[in-house]
mmCIF file of C-alpha atoms in Angstrom:
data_model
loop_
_atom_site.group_PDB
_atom_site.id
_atom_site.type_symbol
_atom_site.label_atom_id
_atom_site.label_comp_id
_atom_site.label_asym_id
_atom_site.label_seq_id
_atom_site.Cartn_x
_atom_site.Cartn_y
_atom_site.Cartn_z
ATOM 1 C CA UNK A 1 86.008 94.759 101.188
ATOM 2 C CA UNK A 2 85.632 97.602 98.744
ATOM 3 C CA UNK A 3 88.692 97.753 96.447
ATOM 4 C CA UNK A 4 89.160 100.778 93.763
ATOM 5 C CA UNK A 5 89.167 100.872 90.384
ATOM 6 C CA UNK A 6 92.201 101.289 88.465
ATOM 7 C CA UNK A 7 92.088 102.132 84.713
ATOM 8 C CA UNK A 8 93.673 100.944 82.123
ATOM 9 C CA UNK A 9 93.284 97.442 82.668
ATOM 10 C CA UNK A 10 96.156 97.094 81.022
ATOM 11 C CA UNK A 11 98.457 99.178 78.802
ATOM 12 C CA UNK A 12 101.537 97.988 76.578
ATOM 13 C CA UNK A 13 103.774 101.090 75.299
ATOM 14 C CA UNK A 14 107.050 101.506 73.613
ATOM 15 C CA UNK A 15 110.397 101.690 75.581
ATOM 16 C CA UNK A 16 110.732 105.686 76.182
ATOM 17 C CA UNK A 17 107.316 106.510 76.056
ATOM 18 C CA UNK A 18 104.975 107.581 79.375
ATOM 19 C CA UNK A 19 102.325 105.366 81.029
ATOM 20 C CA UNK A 20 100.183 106.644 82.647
ATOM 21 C CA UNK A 21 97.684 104.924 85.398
ATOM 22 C CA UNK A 22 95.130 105.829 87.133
ATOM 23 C CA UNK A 23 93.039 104.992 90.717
ATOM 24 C CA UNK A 24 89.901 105.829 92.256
ATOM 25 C CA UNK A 25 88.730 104.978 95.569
ATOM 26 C CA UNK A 26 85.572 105.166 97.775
ATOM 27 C CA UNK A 27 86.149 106.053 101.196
ATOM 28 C CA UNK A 28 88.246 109.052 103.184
ATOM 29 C CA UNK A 29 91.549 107.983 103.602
ATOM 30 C CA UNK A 30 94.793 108.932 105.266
ATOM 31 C CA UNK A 31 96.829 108.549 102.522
ATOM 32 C CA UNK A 32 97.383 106.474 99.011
ATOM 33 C CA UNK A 33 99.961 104.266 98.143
ATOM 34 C CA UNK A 34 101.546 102.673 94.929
ATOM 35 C CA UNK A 35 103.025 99.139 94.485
ATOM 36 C CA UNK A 36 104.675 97.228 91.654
ATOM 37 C CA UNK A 37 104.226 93.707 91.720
ATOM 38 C CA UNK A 38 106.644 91.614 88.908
ATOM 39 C CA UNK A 39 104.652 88.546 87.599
ATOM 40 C CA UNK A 40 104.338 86.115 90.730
ATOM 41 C CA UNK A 41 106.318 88.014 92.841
ATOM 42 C CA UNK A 42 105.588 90.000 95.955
ATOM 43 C CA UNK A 43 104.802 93.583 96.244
ATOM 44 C CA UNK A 44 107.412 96.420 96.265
ATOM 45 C CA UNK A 45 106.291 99.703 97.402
ATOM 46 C CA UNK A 46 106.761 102.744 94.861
ATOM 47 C CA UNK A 47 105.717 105.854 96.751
ATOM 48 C CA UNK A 48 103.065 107.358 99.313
ATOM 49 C CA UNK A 49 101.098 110.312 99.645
ATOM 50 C CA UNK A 50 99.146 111.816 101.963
ATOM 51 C CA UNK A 51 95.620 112.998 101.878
ATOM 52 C CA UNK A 52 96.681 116.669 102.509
ATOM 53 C CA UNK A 53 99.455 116.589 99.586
ATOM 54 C CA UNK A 54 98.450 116.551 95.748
ATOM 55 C CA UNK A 55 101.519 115.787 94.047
ATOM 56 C CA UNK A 56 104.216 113.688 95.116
ATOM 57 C CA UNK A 57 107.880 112.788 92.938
ATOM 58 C CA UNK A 58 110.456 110.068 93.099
ATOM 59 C CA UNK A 59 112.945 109.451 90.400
ATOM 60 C CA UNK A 60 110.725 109.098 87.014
ATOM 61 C CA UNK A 61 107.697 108.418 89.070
ATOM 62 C CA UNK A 62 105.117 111.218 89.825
ATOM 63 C CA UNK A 63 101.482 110.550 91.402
ATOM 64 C CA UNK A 64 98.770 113.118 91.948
ATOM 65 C CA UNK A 65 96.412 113.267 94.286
ATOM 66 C CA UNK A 66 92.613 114.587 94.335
ATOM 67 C CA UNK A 67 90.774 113.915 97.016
ATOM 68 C CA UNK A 68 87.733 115.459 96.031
ATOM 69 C CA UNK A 69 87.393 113.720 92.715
ATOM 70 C CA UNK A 70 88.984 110.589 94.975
ATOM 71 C CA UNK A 71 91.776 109.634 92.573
ATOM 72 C CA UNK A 72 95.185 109.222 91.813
ATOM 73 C CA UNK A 73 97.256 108.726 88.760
ATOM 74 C CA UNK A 74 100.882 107.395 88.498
ATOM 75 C CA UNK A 75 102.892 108.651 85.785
ATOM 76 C CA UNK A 76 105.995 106.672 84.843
ATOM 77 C CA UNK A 77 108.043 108.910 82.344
ATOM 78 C CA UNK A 78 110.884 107.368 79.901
ATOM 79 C CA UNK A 79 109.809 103.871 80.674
ATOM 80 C CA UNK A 80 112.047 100.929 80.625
ATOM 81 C CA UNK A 81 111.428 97.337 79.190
ATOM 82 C CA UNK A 82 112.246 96.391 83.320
ATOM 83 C CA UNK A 83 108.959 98.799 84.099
ATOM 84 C CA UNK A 84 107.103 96.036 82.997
ATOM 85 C CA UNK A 85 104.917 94.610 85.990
ATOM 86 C CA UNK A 86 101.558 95.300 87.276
ATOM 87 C CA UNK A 87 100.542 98.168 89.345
ATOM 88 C CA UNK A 88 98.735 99.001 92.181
ATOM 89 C CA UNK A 89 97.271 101.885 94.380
ATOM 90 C CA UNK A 90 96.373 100.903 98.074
ATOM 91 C CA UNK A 91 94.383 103.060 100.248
ATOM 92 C CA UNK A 92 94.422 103.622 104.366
ATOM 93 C CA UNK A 93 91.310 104.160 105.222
ATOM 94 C CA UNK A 94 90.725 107.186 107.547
ATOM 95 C CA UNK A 95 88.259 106.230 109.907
ATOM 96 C CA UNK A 96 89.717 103.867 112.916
ATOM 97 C CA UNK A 97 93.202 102.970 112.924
ATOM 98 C CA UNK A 98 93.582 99.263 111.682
ATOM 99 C CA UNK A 99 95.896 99.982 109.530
ATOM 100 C CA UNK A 100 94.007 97.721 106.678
ATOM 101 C CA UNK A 101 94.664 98.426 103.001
ATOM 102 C CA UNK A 102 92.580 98.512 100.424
ATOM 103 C CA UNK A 103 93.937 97.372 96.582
ATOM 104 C CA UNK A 104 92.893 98.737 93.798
ATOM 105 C CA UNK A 105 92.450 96.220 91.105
ATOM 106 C CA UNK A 106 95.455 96.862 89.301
ATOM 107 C CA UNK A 107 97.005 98.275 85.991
ATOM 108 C CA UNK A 108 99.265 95.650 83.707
ATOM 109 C CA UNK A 109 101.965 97.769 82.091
ATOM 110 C CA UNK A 110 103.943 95.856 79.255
ATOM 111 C CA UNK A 111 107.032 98.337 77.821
ATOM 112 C CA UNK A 112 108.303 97.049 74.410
ATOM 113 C CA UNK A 113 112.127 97.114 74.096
ATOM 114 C CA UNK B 1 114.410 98.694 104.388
ATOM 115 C CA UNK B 2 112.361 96.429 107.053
ATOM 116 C CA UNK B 3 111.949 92.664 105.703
ATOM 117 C CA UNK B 4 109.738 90.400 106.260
ATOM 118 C CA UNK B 5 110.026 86.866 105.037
ATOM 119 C CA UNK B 6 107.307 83.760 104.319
ATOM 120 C CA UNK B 7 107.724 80.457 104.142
ATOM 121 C CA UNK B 8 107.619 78.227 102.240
ATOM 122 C CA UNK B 9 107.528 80.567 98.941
ATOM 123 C CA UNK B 10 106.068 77.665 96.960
ATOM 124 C CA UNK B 11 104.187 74.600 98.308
ATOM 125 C CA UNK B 12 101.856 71.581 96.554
ATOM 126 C CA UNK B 13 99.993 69.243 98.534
ATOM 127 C CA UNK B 14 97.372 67.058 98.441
ATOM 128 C CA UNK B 15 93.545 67.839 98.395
ATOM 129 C CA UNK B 16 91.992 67.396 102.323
ATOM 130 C CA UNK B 17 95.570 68.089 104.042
ATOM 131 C CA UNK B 18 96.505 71.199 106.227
ATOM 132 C CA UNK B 19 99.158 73.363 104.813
ATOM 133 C CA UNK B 20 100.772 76.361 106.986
ATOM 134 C CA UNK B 21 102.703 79.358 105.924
ATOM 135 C CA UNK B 22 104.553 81.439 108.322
ATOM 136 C CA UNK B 23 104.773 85.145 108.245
ATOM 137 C CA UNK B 24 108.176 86.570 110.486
ATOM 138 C CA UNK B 25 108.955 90.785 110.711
ATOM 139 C CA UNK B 26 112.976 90.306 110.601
ATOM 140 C CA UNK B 27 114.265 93.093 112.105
ATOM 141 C CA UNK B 28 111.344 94.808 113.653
ATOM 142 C CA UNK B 29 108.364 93.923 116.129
ATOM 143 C CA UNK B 30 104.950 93.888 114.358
ATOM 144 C CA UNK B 31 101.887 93.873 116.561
ATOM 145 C CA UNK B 32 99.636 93.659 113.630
ATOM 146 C CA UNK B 33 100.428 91.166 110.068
ATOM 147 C CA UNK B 34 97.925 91.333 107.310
ATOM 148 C CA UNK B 35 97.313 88.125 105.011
ATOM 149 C CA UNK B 36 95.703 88.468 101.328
ATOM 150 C CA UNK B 37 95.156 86.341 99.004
ATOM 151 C CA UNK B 38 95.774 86.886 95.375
ATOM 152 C CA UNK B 39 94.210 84.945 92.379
ATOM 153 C CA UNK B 40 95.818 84.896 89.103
ATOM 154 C CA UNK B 41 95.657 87.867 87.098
ATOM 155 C CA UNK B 42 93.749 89.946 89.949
ATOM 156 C CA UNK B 43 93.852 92.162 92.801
ATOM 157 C CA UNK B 44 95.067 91.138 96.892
ATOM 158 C CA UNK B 45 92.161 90.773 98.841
ATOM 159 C CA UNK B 46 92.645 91.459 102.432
ATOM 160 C CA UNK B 47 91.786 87.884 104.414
ATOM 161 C CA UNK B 48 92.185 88.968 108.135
ATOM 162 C CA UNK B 49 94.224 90.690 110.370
ATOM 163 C CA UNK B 50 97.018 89.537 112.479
ATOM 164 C CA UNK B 51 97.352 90.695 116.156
ATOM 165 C CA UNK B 52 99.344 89.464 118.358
ATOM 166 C CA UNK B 53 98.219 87.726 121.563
ATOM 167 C CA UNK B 54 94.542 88.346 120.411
ATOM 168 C CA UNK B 55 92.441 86.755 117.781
ATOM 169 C CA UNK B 56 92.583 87.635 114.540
ATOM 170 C CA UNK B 57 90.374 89.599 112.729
ATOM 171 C CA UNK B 58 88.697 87.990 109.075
ATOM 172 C CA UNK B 59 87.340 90.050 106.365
ATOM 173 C CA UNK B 60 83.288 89.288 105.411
ATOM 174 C CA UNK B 61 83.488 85.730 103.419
ATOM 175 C CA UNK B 62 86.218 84.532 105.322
ATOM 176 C CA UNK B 63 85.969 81.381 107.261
ATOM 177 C CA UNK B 64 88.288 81.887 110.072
ATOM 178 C CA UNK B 65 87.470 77.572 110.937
ATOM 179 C CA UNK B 66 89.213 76.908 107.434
ATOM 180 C CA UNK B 67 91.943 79.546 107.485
ATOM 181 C CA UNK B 68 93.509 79.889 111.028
ATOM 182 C CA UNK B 69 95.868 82.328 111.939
ATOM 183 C CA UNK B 70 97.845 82.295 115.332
ATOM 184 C CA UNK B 71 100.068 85.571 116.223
ATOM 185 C CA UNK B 72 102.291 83.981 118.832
ATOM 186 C CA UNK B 73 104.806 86.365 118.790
ATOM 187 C CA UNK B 74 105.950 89.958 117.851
ATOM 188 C CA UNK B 75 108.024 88.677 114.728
ATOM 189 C CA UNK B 76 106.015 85.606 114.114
ATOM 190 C CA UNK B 77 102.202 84.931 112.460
ATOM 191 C CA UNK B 78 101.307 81.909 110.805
ATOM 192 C CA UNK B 79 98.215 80.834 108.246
ATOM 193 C CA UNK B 80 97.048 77.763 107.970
ATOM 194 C CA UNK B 81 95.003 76.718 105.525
ATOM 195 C CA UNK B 82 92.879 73.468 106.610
ATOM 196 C CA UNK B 83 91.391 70.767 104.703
ATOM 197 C CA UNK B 84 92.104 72.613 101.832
ATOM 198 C CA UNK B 85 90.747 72.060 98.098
ATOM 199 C CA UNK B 86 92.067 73.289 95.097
ATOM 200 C CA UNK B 87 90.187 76.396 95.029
ATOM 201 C CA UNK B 88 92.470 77.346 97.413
ATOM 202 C CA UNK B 89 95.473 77.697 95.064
ATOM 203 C CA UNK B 90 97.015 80.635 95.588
ATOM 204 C CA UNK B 91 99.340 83.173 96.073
ATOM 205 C CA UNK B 92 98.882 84.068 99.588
ATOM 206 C CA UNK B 93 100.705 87.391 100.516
ATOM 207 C CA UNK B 94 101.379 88.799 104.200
ATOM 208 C CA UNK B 95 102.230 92.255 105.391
ATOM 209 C CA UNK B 96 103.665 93.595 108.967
ATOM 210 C CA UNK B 97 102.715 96.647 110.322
ATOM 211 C CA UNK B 98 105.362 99.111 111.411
ATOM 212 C CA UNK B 99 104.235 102.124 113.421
ATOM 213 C CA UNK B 100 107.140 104.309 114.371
ATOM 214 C CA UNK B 101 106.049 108.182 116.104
ATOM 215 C CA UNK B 102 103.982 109.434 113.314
ATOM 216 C CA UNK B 103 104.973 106.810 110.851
ATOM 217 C CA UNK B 104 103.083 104.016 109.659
ATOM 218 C CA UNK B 105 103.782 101.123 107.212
ATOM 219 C CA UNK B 106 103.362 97.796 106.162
ATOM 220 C CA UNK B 107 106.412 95.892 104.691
ATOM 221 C CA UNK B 108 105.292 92.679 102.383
ATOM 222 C CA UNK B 109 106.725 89.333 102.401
ATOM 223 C CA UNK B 110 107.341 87.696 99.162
ATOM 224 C CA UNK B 111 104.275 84.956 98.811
ATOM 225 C CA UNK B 112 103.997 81.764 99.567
ATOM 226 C CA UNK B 113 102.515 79.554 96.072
ATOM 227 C CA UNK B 114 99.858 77.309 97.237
ATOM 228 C CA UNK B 115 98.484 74.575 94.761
ATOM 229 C CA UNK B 116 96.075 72.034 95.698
ATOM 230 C CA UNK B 117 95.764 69.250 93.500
#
């Protein structure tokens, strides 16, 4: 399978500061997704957006969209010491309807208290 | 939110033995379940997909002989992982598919631990 790239690898800030991570991907897809995953835990799912959107807010969580440059970035603003975790963008790809997603190979965010 | 559950969350056995983990949708029907495997500090791969009644369907380098996967019913899909060796240690991670109208999701279970000593 093709999985993105995410970059940083991995990024350690200061409690109140932004992070900032970002995705890229290879194929058409219907939309892009975001996931936090807590050291050995499962996923939980941040926020979507769809391939015909290009910027997309939740609480202090705001992800772009390009689809031309195919990337995304994920901006956590005023981060917390509990944003720690590592992060990931999935992508549905467009063509057929499986459903599958593709992972990006993640961003590890450590927030300093 | 939907929930899906695995079991067991955490499991050690022997080298050569068959270990199963069961993937169940809770309060929804899921045709299709996803399992992915995740090593330590990287990425979920995608393994193969879930759907029920059929046969699944395994990503390229996955040997459907050594990881079986049975979709018996709509709530219900199980891996097991046969014969296995300790490069199977894992966290293995499953997904149901939830298609409502327009809408389309997958909901993750929590991981099952897998060590192989």
């Amino acid at each position: 399978s093709q999985q993105g790239e995410e970059d940083p690898q991995a990024l350690s800030i200061q409690e109140g500061e932004n992070a900032t991570m970002n995705c890229s991907y290879k194929t058409s897809i219907n939309n892009l997704q975001w996931y936090r995953q807590n050291s050995g835990r499962g996923l939980v799912h941040l926020i979507l957006i769809r391939s015909n959107e290009r910027e997309k807010h939740s609480g202090r969580l705001r992800v772009t969209l390009d689809t031309s440059k195919k990337s995304s970035s994920l901006l956590i603003t005023a981060s917390r010491a509990a944003d720690t975790a590592s992060y990931f963008c999935a992508t549905d790809a467009r063509s057929g309807n499986t459903g599958k997603l593709i992972f990006g190979q993640g961003t590890t965010l450590q927030v300093k208290p | 939110g939907a929930v899906v559950s695995q079991h067991p969350s955490r499991v050690i056995c022997k080298s050569g033995t068959s270990v199963k983990i069961e993937c169940r949708s809770l309060d929804f029907q899921a045709t299709t379940m996803f399992w992915y495997r995740q090593f330590p500090k990287q990425s979920l791969m995608l393994m193969a997909t879930s759907n029920e009644g059929s046969k699944a369907t395994y990503e390229q380098g996955v040997e459907k002989d050594k990881f079986l996967i049975n979709h018996a019913s709509l709530t219900l899909s199980t891996l097991t992982v046969t014969s296995a060796h300790p490069e199977d240690s894992s966290f293995y991670i499953c997904s149901a598919r939830r298609t409502s109208g327009i809408t389309d999701t997958q909901y993750f279970g929590p991981g099952t631990r897998l060590t192989v000593l």
